[in-house]
Coordinates of C-alpha atoms in Angstrom, one line a residue:
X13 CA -116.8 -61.3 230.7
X14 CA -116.1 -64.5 228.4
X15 CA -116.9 -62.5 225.8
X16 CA -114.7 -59.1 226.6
X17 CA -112.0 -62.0 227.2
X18 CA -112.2 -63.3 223.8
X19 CA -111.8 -60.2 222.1
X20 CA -108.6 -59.7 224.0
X21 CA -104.8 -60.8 222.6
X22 CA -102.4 -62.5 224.4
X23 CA -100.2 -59.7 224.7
X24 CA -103.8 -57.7 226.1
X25 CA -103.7 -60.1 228.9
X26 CA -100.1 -59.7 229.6
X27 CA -100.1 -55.9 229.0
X28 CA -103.6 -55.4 232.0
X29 CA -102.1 -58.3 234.0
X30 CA -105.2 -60.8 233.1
X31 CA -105.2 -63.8 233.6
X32 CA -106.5 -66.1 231.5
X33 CA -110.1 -67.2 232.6
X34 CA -112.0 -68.6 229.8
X35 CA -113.1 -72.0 230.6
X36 CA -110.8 -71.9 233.7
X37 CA -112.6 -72.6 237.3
X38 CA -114.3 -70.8 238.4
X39 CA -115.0 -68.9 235.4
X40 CA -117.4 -71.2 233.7
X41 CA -120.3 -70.8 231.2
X42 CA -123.5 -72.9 232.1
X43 CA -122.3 -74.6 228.6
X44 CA -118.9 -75.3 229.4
X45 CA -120.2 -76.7 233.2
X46 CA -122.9 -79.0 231.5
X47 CA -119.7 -80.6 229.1
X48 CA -117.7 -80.6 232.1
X49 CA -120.3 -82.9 233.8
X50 CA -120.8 -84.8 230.9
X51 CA -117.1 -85.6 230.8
X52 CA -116.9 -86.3 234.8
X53 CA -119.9 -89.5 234.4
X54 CA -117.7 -90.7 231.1
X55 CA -114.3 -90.9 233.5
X56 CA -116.4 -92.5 236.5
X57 CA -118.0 -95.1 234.0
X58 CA -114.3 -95.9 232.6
X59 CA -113.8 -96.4 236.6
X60 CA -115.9 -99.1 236.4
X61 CA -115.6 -100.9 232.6
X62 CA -111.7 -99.8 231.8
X63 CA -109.1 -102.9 231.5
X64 CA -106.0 -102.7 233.9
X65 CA -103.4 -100.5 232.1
X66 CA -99.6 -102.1 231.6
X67 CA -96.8 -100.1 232.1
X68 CA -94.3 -101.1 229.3
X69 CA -90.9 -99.4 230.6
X70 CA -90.3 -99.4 234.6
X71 CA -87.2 -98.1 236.3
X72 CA -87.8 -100.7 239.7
X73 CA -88.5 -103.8 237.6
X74 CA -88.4 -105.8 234.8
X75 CA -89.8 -105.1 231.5
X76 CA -93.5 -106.3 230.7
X77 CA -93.5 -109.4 228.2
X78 CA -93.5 -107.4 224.6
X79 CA -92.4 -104.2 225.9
X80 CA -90.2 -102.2 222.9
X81 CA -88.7 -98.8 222.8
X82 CA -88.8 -97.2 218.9
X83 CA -86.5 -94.3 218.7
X84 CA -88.9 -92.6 215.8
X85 CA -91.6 -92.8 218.4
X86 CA -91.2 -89.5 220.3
X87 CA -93.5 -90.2 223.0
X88 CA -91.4 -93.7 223.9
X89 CA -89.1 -93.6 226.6
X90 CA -86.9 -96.7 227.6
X91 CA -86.1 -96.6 231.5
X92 CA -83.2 -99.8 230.4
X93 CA -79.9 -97.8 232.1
X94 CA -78.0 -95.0 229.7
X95 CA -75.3 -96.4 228.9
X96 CA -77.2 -99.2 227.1
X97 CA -79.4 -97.5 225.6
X98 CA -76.0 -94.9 224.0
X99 CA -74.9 -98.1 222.2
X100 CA -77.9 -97.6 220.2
X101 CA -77.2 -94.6 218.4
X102 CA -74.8 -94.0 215.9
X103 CA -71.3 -94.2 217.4
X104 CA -70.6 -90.8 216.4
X105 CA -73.5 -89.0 215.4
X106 CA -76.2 -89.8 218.1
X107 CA -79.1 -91.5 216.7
X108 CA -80.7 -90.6 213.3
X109 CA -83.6 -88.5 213.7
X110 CA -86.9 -89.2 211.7
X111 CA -86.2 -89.1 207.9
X112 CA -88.4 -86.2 206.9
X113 CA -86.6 -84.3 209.7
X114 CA -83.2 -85.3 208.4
X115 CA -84.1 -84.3 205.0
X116 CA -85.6 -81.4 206.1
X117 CA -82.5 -80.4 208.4
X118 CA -79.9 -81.5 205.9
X119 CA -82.2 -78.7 203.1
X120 CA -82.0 -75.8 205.7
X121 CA -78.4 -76.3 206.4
X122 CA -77.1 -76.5 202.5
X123 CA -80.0 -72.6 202.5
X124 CA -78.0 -71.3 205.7
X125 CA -75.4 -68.8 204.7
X126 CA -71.7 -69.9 206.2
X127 CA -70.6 -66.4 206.5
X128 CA -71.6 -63.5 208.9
X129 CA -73.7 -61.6 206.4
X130 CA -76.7 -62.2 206.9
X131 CA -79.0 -63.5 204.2
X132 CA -81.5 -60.4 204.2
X133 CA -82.6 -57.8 206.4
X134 CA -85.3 -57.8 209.0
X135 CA -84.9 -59.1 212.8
X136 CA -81.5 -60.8 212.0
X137 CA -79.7 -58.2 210.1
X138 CA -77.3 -57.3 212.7
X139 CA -74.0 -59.3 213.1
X140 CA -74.9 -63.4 214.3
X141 CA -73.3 -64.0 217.6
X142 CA -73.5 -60.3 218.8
X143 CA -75.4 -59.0 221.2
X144 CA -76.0 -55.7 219.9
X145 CA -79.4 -54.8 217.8
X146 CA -81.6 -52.2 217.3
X147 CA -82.8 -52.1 220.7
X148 CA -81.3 -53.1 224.6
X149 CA -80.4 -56.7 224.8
X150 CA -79.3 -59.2 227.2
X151 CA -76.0 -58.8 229.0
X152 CA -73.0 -61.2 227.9
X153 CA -73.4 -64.3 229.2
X154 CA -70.5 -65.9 230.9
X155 CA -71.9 -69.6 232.0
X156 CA -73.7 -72.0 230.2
X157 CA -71.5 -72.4 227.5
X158 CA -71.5 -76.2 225.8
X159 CA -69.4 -78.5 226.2
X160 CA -67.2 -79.9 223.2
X161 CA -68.3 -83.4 222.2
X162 CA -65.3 -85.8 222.8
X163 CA -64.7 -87.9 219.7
X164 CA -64.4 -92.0 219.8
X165 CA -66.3 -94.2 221.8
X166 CA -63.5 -95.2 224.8
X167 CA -65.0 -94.9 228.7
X168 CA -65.4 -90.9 229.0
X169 CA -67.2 -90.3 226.0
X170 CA -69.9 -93.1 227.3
X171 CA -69.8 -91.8 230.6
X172 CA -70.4 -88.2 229.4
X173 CA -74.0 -90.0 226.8
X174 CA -75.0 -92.0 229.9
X175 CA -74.0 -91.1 233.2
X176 CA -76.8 -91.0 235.9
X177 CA -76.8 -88.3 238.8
X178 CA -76.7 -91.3 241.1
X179 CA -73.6 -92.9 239.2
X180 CA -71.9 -89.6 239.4
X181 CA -72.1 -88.9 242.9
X182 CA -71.3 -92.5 243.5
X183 CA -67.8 -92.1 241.4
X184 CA -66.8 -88.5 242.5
X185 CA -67.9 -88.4 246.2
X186 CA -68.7 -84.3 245.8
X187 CA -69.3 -83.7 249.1
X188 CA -66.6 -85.6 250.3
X189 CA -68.1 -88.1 252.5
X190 CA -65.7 -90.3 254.7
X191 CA -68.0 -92.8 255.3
X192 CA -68.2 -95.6 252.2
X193 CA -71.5 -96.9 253.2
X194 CA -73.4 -93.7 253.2
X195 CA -71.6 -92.6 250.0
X196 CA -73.0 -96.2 248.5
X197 CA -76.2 -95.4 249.8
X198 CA -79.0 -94.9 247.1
X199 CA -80.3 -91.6 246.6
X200 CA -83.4 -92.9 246.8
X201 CA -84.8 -96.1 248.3
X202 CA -84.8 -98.7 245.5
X203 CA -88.2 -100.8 247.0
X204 CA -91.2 -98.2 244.4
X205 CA -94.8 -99.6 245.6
X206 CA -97.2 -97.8 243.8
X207 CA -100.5 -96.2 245.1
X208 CA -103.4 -97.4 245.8
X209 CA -102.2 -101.3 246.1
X210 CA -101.4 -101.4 242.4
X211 CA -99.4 -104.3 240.9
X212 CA -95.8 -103.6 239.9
X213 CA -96.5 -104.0 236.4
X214 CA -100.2 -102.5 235.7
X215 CA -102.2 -99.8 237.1
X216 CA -106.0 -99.6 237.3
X217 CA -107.4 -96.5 234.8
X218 CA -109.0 -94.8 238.0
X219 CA -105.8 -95.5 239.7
X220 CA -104.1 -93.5 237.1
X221 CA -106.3 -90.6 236.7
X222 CA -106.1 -90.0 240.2
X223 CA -102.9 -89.8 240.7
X224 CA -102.9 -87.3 237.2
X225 CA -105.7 -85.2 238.1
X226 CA -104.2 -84.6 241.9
X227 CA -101.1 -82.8 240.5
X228 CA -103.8 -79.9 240.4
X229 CA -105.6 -78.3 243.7
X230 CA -108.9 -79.2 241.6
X231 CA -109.7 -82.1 239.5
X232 CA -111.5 -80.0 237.8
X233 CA -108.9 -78.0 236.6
X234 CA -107.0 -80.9 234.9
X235 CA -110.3 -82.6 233.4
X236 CA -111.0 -79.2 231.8
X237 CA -107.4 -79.0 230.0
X238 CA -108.6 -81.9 228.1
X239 CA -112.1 -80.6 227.1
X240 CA -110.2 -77.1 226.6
X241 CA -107.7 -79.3 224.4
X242 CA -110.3 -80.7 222.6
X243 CA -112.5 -77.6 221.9
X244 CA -115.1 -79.1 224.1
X245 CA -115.6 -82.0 222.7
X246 CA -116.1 -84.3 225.5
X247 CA -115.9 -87.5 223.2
X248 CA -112.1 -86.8 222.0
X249 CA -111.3 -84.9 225.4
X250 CA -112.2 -88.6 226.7
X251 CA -110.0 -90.0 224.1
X252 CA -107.2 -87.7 225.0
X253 CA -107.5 -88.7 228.7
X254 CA -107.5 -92.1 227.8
X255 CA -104.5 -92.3 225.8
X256 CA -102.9 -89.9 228.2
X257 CA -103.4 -92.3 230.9
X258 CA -102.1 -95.4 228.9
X259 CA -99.0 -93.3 228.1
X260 CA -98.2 -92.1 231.8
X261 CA -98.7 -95.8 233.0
X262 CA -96.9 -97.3 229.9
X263 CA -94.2 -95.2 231.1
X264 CA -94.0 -95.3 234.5
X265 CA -94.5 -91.8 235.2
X266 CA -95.1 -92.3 239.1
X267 CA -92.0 -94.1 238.9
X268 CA -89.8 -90.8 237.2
X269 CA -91.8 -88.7 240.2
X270 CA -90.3 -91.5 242.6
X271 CA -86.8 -91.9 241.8
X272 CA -86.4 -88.1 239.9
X273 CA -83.0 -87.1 239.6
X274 CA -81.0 -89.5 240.7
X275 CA -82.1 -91.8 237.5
X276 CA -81.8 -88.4 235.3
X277 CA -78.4 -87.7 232.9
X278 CA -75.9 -86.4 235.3
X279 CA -74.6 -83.1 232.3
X280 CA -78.0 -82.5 231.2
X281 CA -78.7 -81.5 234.9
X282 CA -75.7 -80.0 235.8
X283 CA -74.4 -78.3 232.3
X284 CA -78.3 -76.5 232.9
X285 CA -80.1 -77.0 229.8
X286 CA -83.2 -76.5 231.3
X287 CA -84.4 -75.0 234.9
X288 CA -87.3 -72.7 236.1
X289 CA -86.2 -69.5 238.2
X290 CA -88.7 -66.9 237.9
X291 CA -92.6 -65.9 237.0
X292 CA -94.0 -64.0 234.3
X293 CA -96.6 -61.2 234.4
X294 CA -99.7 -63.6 234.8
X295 CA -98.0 -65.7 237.7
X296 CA -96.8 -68.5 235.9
X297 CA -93.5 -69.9 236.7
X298 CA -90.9 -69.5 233.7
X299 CA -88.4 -72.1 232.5
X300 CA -85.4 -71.2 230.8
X301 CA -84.1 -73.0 228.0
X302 CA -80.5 -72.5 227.3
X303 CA -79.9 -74.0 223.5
X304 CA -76.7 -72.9 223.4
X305 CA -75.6 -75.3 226.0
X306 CA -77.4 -78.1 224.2
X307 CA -74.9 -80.8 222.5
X308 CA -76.5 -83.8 220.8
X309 CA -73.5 -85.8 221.4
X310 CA -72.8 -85.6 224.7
X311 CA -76.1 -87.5 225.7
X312 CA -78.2 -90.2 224.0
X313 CA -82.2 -89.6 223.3
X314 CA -83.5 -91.2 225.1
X315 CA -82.1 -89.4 228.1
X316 CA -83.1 -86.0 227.0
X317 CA -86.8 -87.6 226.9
X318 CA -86.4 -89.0 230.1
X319 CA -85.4 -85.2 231.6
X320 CA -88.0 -83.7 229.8
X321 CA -91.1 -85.8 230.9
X322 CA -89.4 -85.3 234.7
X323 CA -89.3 -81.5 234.0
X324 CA -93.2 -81.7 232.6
X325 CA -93.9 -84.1 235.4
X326 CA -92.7 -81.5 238.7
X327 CA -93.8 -78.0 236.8
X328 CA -97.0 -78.9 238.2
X329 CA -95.1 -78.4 241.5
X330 CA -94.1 -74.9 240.5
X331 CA -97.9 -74.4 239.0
X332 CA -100.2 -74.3 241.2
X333 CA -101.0 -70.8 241.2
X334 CA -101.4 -70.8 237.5
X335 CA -103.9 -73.5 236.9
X336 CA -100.9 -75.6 235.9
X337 CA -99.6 -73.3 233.1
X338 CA -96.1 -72.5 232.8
X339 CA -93.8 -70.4 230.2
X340 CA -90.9 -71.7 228.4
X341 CA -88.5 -69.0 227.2
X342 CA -85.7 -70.4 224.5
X343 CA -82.5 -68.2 224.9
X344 CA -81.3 -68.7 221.2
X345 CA -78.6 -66.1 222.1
X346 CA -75.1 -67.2 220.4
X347 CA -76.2 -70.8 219.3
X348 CA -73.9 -72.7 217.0
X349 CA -74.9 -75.7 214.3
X350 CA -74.2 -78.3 216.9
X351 CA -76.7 -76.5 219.6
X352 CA -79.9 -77.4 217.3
X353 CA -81.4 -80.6 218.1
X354 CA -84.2 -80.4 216.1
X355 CA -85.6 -84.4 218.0
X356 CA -85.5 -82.4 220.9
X357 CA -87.8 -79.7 219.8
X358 CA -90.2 -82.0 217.9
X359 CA -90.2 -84.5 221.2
X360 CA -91.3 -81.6 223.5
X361 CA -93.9 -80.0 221.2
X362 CA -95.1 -84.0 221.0
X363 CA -95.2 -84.0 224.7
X364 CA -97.0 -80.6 225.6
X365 CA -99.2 -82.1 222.5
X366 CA -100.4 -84.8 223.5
X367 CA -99.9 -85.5 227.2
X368 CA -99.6 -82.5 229.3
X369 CA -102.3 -80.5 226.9
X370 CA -102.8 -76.2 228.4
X371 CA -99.6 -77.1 230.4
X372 CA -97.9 -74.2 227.7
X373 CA -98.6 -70.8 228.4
X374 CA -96.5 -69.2 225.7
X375 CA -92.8 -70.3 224.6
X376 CA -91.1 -66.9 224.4
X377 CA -88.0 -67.7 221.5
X378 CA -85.0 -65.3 221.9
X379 CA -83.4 -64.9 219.0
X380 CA -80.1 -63.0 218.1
X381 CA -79.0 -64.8 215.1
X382 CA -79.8 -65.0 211.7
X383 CA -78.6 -69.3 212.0
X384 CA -82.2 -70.0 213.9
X385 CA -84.4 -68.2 210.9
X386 CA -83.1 -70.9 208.4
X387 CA -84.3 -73.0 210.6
X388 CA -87.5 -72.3 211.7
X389 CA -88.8 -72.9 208.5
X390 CA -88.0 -76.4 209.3
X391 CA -89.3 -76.7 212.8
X392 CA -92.4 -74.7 212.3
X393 CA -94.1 -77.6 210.2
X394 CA -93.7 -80.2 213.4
X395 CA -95.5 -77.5 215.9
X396 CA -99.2 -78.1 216.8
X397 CA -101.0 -74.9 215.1
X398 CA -102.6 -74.1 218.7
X399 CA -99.3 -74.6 220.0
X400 CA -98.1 -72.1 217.4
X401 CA -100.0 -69.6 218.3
X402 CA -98.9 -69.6 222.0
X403 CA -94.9 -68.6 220.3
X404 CA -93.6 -65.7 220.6
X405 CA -90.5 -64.4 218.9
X406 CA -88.1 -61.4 220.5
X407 CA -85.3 -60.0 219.9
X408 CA -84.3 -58.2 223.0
X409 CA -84.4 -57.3 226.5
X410 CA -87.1 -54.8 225.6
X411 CA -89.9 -56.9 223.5
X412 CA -89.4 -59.9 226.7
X413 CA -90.4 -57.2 229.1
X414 CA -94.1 -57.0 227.8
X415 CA -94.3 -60.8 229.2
X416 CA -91.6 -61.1 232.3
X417 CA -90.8 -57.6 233.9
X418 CA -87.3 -56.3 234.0
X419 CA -87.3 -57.2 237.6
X420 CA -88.1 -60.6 237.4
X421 CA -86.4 -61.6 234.7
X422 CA -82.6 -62.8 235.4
X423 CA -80.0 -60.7 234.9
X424 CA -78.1 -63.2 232.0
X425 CA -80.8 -62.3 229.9
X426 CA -80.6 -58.3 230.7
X427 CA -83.1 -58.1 233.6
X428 CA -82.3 -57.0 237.1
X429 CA -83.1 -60.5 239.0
X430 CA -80.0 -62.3 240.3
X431 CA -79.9 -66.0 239.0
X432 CA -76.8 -67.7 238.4
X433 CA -77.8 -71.5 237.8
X434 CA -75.6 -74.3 239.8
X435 CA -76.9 -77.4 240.0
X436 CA -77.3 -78.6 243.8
X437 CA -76.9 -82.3 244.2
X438 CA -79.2 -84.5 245.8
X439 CA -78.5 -86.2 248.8
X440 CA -80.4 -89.3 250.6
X441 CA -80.8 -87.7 253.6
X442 CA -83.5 -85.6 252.0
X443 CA -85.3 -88.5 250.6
X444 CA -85.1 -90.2 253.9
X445 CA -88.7 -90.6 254.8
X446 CA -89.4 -92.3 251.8
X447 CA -88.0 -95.1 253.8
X448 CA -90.3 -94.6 256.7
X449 CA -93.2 -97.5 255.7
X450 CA -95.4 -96.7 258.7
X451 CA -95.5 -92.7 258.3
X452 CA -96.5 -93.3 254.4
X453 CA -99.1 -96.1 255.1
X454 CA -100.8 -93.8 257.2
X455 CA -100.6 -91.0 254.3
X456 CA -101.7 -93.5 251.5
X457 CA -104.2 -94.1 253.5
X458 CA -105.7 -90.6 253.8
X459 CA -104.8 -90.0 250.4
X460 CA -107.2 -92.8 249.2
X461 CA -109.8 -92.2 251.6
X462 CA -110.1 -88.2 250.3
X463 CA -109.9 -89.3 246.7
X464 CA -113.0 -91.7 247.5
X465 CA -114.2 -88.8 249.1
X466 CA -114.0 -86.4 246.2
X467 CA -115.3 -88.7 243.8
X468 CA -118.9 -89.6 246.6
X469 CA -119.4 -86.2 246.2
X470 CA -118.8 -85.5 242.5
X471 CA -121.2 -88.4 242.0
X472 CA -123.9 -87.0 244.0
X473 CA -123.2 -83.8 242.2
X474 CA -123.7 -85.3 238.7
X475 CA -126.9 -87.0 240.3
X476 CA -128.6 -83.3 240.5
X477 CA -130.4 -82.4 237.6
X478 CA -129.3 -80.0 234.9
X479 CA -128.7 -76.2 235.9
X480 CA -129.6 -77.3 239.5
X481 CA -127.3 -75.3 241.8
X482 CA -127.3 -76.9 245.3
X483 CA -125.8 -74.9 247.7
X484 CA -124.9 -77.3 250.4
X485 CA -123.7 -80.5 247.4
X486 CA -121.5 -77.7 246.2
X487 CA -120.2 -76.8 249.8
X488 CA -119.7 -80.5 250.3
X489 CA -117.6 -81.0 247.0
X490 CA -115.5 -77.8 247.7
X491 CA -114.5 -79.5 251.1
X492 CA -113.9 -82.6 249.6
X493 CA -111.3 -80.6 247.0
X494 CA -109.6 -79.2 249.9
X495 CA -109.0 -82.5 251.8
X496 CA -107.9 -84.0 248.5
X497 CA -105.3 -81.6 248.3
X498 CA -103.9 -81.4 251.6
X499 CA -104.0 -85.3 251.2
X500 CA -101.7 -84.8 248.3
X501 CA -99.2 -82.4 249.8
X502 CA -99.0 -85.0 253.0
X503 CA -98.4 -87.9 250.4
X504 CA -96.0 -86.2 248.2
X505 CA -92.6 -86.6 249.8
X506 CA -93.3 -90.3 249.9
X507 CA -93.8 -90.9 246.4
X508 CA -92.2 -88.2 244.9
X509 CA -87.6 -87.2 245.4
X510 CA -87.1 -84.1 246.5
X511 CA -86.6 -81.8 243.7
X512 CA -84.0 -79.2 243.1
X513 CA -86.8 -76.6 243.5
X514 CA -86.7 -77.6 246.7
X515 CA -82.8 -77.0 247.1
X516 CA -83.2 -74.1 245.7
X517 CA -86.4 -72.9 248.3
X518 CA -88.7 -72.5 246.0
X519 CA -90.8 -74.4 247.0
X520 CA -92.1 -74.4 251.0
X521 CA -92.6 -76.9 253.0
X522 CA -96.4 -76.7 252.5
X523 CA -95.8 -76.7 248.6
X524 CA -96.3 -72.5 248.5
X525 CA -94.5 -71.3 245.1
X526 CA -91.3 -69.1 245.9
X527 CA -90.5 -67.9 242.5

């Protein structure tokens, strides 16, 4: 079977509906198990031997001693408040990106033709900014359009870089409550404790990989993205966990889970840059990215970082069924100069990289304008070759279908599914158990006791020998998954705001996906 699979292309898989199973639970080789097992007693000895790890940038409290934010470093984020951090890019401009991207940037745009003929033939030589080509396309889109950058540096235009979904509801009062204290009230309560007893400022490495590793039903399956990652080498997949876990606690990444939107950048969520709505042929939920609605100016970095390591962070929500892989579709359709943000692009391929590795099923990049080809050859260099291979470039309605059917995709794209995107704002009364101590005591509680649990029986498991297959060890670890994950689901609206998936009902009560 592993080997039929291997002969198969990506578009094979989509085209027979087949999912991906090579060294996917429970689809392993008796190779793939033995590095899988010799990965599991490296992580349980780090349990024992690893230092406490610090988190650097924390939205509930002080900074730790040292702790620095370096805007070339695309996997920093800075949880200071926005409108500080907008005073440190160029008052006009936004900050400067890296200088071989500038460079690189500044080359492709003196190359890009100004006028609408395109430069040669091929996918773009139909007219830019029309929808027409060679074969159907995506209806006209009337929403999502971008916002014009205001110009100076007086109150709005900081308010438009910086504003916070909690500072905007706080100002405007969009649902028109009458009553001042509940419209002061925080979205979400303000007092974070983090799990497993941690102290505010450092987190224990088992402590961290648990709370990683549960996003998934199975441990397993998150352990196995690294060895995956890392072509099976369980030394650098060890590595890669590691520095994966240093990054999530030197960011805080509970912390973005725990306070979610309401510390988010109010126009990047509600302008819709981003949002999932729908699944592709393999069951993976699909997020839509809408470049055209992207304005450098109107936000600072380090919010758009922020955003995307929440989006990362709660895909795993939408994921489940998927072994945590999702599909991100760039709608390129009528983009101008000001719509390319090529730190954005760099700072998610970093992400998907480095921290959430096999979280990228494909990126599907929908193109109708000769602008984007100048380009590519200046993002392409920045893109992780395994991460390449997972692109996919289309030019209509018609060559998206082989991936999302017609039906499923939304109809601002040319499929038949209704979506029109609005953002729905968060309110406290959803959040409000996160403020009931004695109902989330008792779920921390069973949330420790099954991750202790799990990890008994995984090291009774590793304590078999090699290519043993006990029947009842394995029966006793399989139950030990299941309480672990209906631990997590109890646990999650305590740590974790509710989400607008979960406006939006897609997402049940008990976590089922409604894509």
């Amino acid at each position: 079977m592993a080997s039929e699979e291997a002969s198969l292309s990506l578009l094979d898989h989509y085209a027979r509906r087949l999912p991906l199973t090579e060294g996917r639970l429970p689809s392993l080789s008796d190779g793939q198990i033995a590095k899988l097992r010799q990965l599991w007693r490296l992580l349980l000895s780090e349990f024992d031997t690893a230092s406490a790890l610090p988190v650097l940038f924390s939205l509930a409290h002080a900074p730790a001693a040292g702790a620095t934010s370096d805007l070339d470093d695309l996997a920093a984020l800075s949880f200071e408040p926005l409108v500080s951090l907008g005073s440190k890019a160029d008052k006009d401009n936004g900050p400067a990106p890296p200088k071989a991207a500038a460079a690189a940037a500044a080359a492709a745009a003196q190359a890009t033709p100004t006028s609408n003929t395109p430069a040669s033939g091929g996918w773009f030589s139909w007219m830019p900014g029309s929808r027409s080509s060679p074969s159907a396309t995506p209806a006209a889109n009337t929403t999502g359009t971008s916002t014009p950058a205001p110009t100076g540096n007086g109150p709005e235009v900081v308010r438009l870089q910086s504003e916070t979904v909690q500072e905007y509801i706080h100002r405007t009062n969009p649902a028109g409550e009458e009553d001042p204290a509940t419209l002061a009230a925080p979205l979400v309560p303000p007092d974070f404790k983090p799990l497993f007893g941690q102290p505010d400022l450092s987190r224990s490495f088992s402590a961290a990989f648990w709370q990683a590793a549960t996003q998934m039903r199975d441990p397993d399956s998150w352990v196995l993205r690294f060895l995956r990652a890392r072509k099976w080498d369980v030394s650098q997949a060890l590595d890669m966990i590691r520095k994966t876990l240093a990054w999530r606690v030197g960011q805080a990444i509970d912390e973005v889970a725990y306070f979610g939107e309401s510390k988010l950048h109010y126009h990047t969520m509600h302008s819709g840059l981003a949002f999932a709505c729908t699944t592709d042929r393999l069951g993976c939920p699909v997020y839509v990215v809408r470049v055209r609605v992207n304005v450098a100016h109107n936000r600072n970095i380090l919010a758009i970082k922020r955003f995307l390591c929440w989006q990362l962070e709660t895909s795993q929500l939408l994921a489940a069924d998927s072994d945590g892989r999702v599909t991100i579709l760039f709608d390129l359709s009528d983009v101008a100069r000001e719509n390319i943000d090529l730190e954005l692009v760099r700072m998610l391929i970093t992400l998907l990289s480095n921290y959430f590795p096999e979280t990228l099923g494909i990126m599907i990049l929908y193109v109708n304008s000769w602008f984007f080809w100048g380009l590519w050859t200046v993002i392409a260099p920045f893109i992780d070759p395994v991460v390449k291979s997972k692109i996919v470039m289309v030019r209509s309605t018609r060559e998206i279908t082989p991936y999302i059917d017609l039906d499923r995709l939304p109809s601002e794209l040319g499929g038949k599914k209704p979506f029109h995107y609005s953002y729905i704002h968060p309110a406290s009364e959803e959040n409000a158990c996160m403020a009931d101590t004695v109902a989330r005591q008792a779920a921390e509680r069973e949330y420790v006791s099954a991750t202790s649990d799990y990890e008994c029986a995984t090291r009774q498991w590793l304590a078999q020998p090699e290519g043993t297959n006990d029947a009842e060890l394995a029966s006793t670890r399989c139950a030990a998954r299941d309480r672990l994950r209906q631990a997590v689901v109890a646990l999650d609206p305590f740590v974790r705001s509710r989400t607008l998936h979960h406006r939006l009902d897609q997402l049940s009560p008990d976590y089922t996906v409604l894509l």
